[in-house]
Coordinates of C-alpha atoms in Angstrom, one line a residue:
X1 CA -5.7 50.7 -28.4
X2 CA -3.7 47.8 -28.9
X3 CA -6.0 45.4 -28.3
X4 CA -8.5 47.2 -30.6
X5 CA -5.6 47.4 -33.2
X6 CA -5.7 43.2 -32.7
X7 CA -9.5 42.4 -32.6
X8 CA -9.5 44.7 -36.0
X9 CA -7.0 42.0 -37.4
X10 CA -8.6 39.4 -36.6
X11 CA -12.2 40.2 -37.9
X12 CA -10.4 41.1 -41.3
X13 CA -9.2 37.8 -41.1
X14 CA -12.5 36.4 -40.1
X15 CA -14.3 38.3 -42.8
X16 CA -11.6 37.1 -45.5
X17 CA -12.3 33.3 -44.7
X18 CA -15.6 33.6 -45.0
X19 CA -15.7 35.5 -48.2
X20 CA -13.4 33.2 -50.0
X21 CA -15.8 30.4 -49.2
X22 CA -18.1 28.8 -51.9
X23 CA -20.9 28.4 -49.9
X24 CA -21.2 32.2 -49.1
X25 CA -22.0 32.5 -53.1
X26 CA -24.3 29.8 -52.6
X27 CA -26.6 31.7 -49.7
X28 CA -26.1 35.1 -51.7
X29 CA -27.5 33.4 -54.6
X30 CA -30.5 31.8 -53.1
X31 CA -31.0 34.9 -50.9
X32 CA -31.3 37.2 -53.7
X33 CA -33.8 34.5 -55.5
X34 CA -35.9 34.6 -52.6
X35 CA -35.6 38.7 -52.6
X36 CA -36.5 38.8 -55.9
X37 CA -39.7 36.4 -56.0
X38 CA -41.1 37.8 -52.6
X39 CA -42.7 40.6 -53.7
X40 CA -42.9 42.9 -57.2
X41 CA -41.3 45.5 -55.5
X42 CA -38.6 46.8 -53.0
X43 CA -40.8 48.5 -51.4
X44 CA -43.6 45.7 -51.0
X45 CA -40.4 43.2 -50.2
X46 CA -39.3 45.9 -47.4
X47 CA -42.5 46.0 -45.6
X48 CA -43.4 42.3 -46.4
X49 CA -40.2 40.7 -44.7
X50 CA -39.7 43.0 -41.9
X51 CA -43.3 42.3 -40.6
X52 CA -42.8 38.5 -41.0
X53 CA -39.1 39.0 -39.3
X54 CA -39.3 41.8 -37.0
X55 CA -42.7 42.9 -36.3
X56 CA -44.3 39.3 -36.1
X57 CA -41.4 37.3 -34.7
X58 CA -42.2 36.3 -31.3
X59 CA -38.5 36.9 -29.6
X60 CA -37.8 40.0 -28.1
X61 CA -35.9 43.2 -29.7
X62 CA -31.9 41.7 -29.5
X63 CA -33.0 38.7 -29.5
X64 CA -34.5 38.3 -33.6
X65 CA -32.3 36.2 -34.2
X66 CA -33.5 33.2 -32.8
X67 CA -36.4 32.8 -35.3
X68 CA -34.8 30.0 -37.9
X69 CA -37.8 31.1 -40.8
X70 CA -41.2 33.0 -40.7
X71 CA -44.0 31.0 -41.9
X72 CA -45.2 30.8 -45.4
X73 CA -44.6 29.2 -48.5
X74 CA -42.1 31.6 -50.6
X75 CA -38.5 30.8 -51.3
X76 CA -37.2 33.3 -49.0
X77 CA -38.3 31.4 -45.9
X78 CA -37.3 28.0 -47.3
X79 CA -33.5 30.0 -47.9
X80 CA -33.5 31.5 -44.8
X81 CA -34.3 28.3 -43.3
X82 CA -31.2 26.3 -44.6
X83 CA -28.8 29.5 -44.3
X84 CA -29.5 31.2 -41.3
X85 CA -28.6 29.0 -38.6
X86 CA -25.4 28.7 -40.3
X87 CA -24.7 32.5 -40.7
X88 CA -26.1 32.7 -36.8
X89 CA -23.4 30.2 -35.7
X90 CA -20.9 32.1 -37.7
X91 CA -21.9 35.0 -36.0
X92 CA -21.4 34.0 -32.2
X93 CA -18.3 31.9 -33.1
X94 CA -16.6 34.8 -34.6
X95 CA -18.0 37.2 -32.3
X96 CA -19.5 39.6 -34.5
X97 CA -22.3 42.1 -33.7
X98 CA -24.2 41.4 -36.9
X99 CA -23.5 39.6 -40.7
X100 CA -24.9 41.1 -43.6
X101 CA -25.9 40.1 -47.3
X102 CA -26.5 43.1 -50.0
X103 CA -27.2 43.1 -53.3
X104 CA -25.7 45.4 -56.2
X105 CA -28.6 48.0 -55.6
X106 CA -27.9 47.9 -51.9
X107 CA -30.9 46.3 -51.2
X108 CA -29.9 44.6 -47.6
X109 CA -31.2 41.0 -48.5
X110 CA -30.1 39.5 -45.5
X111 CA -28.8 40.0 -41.9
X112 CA -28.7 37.6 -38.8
X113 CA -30.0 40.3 -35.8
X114 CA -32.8 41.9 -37.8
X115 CA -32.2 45.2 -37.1
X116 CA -34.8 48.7 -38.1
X117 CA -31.7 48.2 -41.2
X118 CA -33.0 44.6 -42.3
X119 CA -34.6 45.0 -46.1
X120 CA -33.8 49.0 -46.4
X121 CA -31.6 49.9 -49.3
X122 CA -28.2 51.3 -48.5
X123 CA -27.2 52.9 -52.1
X124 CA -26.1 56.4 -52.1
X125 CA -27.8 57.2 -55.4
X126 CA -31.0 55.6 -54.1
X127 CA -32.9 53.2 -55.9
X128 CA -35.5 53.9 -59.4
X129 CA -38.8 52.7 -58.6
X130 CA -41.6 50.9 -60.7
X131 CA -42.6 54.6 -61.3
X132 CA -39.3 55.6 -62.7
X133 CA -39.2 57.6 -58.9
X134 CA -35.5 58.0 -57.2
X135 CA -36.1 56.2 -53.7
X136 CA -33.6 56.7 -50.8
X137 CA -33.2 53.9 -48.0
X138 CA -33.4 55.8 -44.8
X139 CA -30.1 54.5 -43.4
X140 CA -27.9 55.2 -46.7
X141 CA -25.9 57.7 -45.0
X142 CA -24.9 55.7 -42.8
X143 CA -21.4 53.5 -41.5
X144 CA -23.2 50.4 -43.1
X145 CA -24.2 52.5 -46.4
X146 CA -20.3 53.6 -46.5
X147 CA -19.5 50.2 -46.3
X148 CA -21.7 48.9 -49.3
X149 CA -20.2 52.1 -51.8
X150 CA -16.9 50.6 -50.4
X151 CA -17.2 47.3 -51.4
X152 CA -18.5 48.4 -54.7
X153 CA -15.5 50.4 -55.3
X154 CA -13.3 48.3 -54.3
X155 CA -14.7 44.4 -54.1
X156 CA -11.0 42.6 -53.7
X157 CA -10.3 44.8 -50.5
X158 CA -11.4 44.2 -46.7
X159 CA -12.8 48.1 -46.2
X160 CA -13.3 49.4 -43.0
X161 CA -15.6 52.1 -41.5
X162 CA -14.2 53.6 -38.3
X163 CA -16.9 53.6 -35.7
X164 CA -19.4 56.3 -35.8
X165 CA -23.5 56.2 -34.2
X166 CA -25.5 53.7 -36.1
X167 CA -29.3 54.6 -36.0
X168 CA -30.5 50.8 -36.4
X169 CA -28.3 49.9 -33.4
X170 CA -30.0 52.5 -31.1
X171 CA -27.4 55.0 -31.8
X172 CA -24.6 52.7 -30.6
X173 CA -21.1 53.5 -32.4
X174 CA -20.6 50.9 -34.8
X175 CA -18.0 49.9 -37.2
X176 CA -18.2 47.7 -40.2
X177 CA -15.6 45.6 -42.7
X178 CA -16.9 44.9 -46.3
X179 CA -15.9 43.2 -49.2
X180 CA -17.2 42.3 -52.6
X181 CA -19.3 38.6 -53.3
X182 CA -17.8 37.3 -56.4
X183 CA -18.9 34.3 -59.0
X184 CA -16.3 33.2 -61.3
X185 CA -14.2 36.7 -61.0
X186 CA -17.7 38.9 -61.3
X187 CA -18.7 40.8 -58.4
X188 CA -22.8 39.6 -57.5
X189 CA -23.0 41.1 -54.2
X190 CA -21.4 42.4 -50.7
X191 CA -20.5 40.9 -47.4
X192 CA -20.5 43.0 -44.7
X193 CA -19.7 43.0 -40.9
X194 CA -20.8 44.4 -38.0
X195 CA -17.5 44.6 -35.3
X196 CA -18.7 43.6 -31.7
X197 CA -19.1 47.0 -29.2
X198 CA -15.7 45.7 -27.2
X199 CA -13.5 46.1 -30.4
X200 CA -14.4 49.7 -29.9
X201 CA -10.9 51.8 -29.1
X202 CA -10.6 53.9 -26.2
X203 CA -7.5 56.5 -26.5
X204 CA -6.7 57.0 -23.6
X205 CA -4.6 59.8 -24.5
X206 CA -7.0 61.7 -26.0
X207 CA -9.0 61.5 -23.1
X208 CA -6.6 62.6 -20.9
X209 CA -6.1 65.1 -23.4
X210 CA -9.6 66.5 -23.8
X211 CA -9.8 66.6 -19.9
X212 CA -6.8 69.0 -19.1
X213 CA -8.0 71.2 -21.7
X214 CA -11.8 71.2 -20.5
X215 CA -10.5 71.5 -16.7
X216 CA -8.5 74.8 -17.8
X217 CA -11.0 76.1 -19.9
X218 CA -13.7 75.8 -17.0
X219 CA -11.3 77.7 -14.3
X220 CA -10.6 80.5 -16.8
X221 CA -14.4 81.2 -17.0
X222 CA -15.1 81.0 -14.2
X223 CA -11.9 83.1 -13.3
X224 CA -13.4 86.0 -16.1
X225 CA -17.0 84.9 -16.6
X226 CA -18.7 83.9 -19.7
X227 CA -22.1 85.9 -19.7
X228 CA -23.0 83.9 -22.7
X229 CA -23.6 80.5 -20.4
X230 CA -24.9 83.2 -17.5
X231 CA -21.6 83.0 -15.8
X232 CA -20.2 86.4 -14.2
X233 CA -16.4 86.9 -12.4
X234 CA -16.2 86.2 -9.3
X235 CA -19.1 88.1 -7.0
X236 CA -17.5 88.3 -4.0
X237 CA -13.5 88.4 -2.2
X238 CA -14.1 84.9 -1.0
X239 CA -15.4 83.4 -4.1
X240 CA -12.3 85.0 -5.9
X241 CA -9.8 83.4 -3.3
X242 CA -11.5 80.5 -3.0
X243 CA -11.1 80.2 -6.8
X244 CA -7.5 81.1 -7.3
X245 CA -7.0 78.2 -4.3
X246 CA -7.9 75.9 -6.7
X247 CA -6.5 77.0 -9.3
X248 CA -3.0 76.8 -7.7
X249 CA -3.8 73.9 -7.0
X250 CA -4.3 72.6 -10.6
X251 CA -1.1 74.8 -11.8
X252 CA 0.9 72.1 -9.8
X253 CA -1.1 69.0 -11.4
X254 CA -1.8 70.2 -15.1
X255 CA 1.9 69.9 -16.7
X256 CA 2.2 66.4 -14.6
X257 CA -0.7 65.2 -16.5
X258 CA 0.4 66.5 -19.7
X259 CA 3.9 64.7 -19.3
X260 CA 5.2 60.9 -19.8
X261 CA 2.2 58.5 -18.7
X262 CA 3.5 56.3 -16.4
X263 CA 2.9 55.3 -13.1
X264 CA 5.7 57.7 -11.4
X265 CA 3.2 60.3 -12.8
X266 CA 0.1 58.8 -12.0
X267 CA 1.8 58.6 -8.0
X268 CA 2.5 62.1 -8.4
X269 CA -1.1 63.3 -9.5
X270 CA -2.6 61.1 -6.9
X271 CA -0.8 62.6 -4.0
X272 CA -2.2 66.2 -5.0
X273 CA -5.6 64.8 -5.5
X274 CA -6.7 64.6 -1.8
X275 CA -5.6 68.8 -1.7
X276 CA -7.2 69.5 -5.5
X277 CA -10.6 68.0 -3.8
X278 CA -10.7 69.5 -0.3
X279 CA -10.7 73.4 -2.2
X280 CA -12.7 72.4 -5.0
X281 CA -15.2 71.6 -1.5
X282 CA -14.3 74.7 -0.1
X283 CA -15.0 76.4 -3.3
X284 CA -18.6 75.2 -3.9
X285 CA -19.4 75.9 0.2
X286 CA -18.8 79.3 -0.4
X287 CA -20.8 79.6 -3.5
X288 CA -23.7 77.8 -1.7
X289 CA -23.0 80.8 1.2
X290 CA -23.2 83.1 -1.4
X291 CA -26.7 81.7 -3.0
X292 CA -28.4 81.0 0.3
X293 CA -27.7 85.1 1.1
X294 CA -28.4 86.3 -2.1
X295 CA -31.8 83.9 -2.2
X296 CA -32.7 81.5 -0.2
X297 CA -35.2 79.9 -2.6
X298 CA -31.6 79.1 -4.4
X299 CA -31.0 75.2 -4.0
X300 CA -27.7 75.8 -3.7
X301 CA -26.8 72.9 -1.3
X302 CA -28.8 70.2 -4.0
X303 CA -26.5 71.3 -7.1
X304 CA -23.4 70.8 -5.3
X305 CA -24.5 67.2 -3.9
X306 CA -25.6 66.5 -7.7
X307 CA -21.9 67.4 -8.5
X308 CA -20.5 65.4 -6.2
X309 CA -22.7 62.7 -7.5
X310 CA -20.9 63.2 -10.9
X311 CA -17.3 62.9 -9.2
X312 CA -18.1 59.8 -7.3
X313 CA -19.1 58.1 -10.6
X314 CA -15.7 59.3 -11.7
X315 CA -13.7 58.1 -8.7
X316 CA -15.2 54.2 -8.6
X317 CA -14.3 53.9 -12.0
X318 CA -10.8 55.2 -11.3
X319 CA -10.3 53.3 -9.0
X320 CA -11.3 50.1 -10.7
X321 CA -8.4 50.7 -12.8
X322 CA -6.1 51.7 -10.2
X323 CA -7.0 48.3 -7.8
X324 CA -6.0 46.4 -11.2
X325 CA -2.0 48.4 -11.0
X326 CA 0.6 47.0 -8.3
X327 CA 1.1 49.5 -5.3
X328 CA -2.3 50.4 -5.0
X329 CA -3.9 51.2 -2.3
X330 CA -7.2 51.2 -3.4
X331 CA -9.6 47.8 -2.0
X332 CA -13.0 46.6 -2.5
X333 CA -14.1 47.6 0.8
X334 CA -13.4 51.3 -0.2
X335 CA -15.4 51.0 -3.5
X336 CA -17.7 49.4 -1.9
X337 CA -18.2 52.2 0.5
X338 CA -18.6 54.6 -2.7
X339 CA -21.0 52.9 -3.7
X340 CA -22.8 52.9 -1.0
X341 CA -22.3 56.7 -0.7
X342 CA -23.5 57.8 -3.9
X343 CA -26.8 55.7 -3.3
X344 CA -27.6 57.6 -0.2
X345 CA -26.9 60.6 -1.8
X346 CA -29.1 59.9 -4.4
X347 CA -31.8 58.7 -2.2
X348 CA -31.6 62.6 -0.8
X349 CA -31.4 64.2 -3.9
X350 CA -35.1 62.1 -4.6
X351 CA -36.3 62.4 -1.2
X352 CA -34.9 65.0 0.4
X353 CA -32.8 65.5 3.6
X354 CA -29.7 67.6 5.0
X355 CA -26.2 66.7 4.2
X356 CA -25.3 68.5 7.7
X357 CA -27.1 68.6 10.8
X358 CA -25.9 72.5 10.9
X359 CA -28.4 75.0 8.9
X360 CA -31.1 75.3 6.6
X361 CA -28.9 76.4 3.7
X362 CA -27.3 72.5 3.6
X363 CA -31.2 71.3 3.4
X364 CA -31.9 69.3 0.0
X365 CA -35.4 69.5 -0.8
X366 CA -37.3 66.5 -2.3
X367 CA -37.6 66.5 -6.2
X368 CA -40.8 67.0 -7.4
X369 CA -41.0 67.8 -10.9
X370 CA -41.9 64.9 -13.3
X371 CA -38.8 65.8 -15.9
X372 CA -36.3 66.1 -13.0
X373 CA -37.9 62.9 -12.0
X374 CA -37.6 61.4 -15.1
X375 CA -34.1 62.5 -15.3
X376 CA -33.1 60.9 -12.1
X377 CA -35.0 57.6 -12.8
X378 CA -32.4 57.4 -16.4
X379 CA -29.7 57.7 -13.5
X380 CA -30.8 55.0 -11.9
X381 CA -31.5 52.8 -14.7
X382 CA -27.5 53.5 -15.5
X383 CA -26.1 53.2 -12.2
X384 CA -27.6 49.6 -11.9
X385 CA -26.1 48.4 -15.0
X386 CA -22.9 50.0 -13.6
X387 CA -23.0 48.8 -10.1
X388 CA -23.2 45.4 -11.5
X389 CA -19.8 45.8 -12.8
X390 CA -18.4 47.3 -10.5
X391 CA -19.1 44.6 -7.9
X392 CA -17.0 42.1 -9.9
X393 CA -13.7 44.5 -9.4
X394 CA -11.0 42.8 -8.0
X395 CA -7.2 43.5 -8.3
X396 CA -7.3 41.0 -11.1
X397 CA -10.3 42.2 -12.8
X398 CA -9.5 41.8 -16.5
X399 CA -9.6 44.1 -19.4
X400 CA -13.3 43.4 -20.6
X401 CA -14.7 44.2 -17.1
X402 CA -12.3 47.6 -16.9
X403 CA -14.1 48.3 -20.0
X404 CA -17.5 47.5 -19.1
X405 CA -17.2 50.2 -16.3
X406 CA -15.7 53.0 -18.4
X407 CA -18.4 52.6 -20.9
X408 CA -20.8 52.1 -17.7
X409 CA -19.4 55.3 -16.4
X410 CA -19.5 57.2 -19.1
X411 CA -23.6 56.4 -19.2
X412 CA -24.3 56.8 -15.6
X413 CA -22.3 60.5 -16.1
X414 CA -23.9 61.8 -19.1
X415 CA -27.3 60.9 -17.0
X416 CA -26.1 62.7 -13.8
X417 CA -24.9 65.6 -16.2
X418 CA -28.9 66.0 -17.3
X419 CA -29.8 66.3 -14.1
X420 CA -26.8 68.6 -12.3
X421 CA -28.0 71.0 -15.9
X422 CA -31.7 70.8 -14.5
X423 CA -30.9 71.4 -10.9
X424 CA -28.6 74.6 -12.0
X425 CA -31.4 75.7 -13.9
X426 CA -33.7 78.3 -11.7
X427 CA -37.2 78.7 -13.3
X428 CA -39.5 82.1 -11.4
X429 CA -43.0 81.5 -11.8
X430 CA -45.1 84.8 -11.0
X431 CA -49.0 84.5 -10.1
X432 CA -50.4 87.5 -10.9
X433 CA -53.9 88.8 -10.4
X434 CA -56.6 87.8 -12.3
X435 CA -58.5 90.4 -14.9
X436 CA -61.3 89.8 -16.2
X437 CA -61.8 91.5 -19.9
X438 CA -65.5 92.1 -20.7
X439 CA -65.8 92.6 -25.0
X440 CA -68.5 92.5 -27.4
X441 CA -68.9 89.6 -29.4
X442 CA -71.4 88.4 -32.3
X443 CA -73.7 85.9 -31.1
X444 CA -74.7 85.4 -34.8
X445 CA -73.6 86.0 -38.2
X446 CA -70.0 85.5 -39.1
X447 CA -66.9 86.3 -37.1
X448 CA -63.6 87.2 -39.0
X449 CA -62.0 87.2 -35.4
X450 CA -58.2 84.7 -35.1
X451 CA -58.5 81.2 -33.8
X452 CA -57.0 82.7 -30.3
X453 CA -60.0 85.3 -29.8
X454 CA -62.2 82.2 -30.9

């Protein structure tokens, strides 16, 4: 947080300087001549530029950037020609995600990445077109339409929009600073940035927070049942004890964790984790005993490796953090060996296999079905990006890289949460006989029959 609280400084800094200088009224100027001379309409200019910047430049999505000017003769491409490179070296200097130029209707004139927001209008109130028609940019409601009505409002201030999902930015959160473009004391235009993704806060608190209260919420229901999410009490004695085991357990580790953070506290929690594990195990081997007597078409055995799937994403990236603390006795070599683990275990939950030699109940059948295959290929995609990170850890891994595997974590586990719902899911298909239905129909003539008798 603090070091979100800093970057946040800084870019208002950043934004200030650049604001104050001539030369930005200059390129807002000559942008909004180009904008205005393109085409005869917003709508024409809209379509016109993003085909000449987006859909026709040659460099990859993420990468738009690197065109200096689309061809042709109109002033646009000979301003975007002079300016951009400077804007684009502005951009990587100051480490922004994106710079943006708007005009008073909120037409976005100019941006260095060339996002789906390049050319749309961010107004609130829409815009009145050459047939006297309201028109609404499709990305008005967003953090970067907030930050143009900001501006407008309130042109002498750095504004800021707290992060929130930005379409344009594939859903990314995103936060933007803004501030007025002014000519002799009369506002012309707005300036608006885009803060880079590792500004973004983490509250750490709040996690921790949100956590307890989810891990108490899930023991009561499962204590009492909720048959709204097709959860019942307990079925049998040694469910039940199995359950209250664990929740012991927890009753020990919940008011450390809501107490001071510190690393007294973290060395208590850690030294009940190795218990708090071993009966959450013993827990789900008795439910899987349970399913594979009740049914045993159950895949009982397949949900519970999924799960543990889910906690070894959650263990690496604890203990990135915990090899980083001094006392730790966390290594590479054990990470490593984490790793490791949760690719064979996903190689089973793909291809099939037994987690113990012992019986058929622990067998893990092969996954078959294209959207559970799908699902588990969006794992994969997530755990490389994570693993990559994860192989830098060290004990002196910095602050960047820590972040780079929460946020990779956080991926990798919303993935492997698809798939543990899919797996938990039990679909009965029943073949039935065929019947053959024999019934009079017109061969001629007209038929007022439905289009499903048709």
């Amino acid at each position: 947080m603090k070091n979100a609280a800093s970057d946040l400084t800084h870019h208002k800094g950043f934004i200030r300087t650049e604001a104050s200088d001539f030369q930005l009224v200059q390129a807002f100027l000559a942008f909004k001549r180009g904008w205005d001379s393109y085409r005869p309409t917003d709508a024409e200019r809209l379509l016109s530029l993003q085909v000449a910047y987006v859909t026709l430049n040659e460099h990859p999505a993420g990468s738009k950037d690197q065109l200096d000017y689309a061809p042709g003769s109109e002033e646009y491409h000979v301003v975007h020609k002079q300016y951009h490179p400077i804007y684009r070296a502005i951009l990587y200097d100051r480490n922004y995600y994106d710079i943006f130029m708007l005009d008073l209707n909120g037409n976005l004139i100019y941006s260095v990445y060339k996002e789906l927001d390049y050319a749309t209008n961010f107004a609130a109130n829409g815009t009145i077109d050459e047939h006297g028609v309201v028109q609404y940019g499709e990305w008005k409601d967003s953090g970067l339409g907030e930050a143009f009505e900001a501006a407008v409002r309130n042109p002498d201030e750095i504004n800021v929009i707290d992060w929130k999902p930005y379409g344009p930015s594939n859903g990314a959160l995103a936060s933007f600073l803004s501030t007025g473009i002014k000519q002799y004391g009369k506002l012309i235009g707005v300036f608006c940035t885009q803060m880079p993704p590792d500004s973004k806060p983490i509250n750490s608190s709040l996690v921790l927070e949100h956590t307890i209260q989810t891990i108490r919420d899930r023991i009561d229901v499962f204590k009492y049942g909720k048959p709204s999410e097709g959860i019942y009490p307990p079925a049998t004695q040694a469910v039940a004890d199995s359950l209250f085991d664990v929740s012991k357990l927890w009753a020990k580790v919940e008011p450390i964790a809501k107490g001071p953070q510190n690393l007294q506290s973290l060395a208590a929690i850690m030294s009940q984790s190795a218990s708090v594990r071993a009966s959450i195990h013993a827990l789900e081997d008795v439910l899987v005993d349970g399913a594979w007597k009740a049914d045993p078409s159950l895949q009982g055995s397949k949900i519970v490796l999924a799960s543990r799937q889910l906690a070894l994403l959650q263990s690496m990236c604890r203990d990135s953090v915990l090899m980083t603390k001094n006392g730790s006795d966390v290594t590479t070599e054990g990470i490593a060996a984490s790793m490791s683990n949760f690719e064979a275990n996903h190689k089973i939950l793909l291809e099939g296999g037994s987690v113990r030699r012992l019986a058929a109940k622990t067998d893990v059948a092969a996954t078959e079905d294209p959207h559970a295959l799908d699902l588990m290929h969006a794992v994969e995609d997530q755990w490389s990006a994570l693993k990559a990170h994860l192989e830098k850890v060290t004990p002196q891994a910095t602050e960047a890289l820590l972040r780079f595997v929460e946020e990779g974590t956080a991926s990798a586990a919303e993935s492997m949460e698809a798939v543990i719902t899919f797996f938990g899911t039990t679909t009965r298909t029943t073949t039935m006989l065929s019947l053959e239905i024999l019934a009079p129909i017109p061969l001629t003539g007209d038929w007022p029959a439905g289009q499903t008798m048709r």
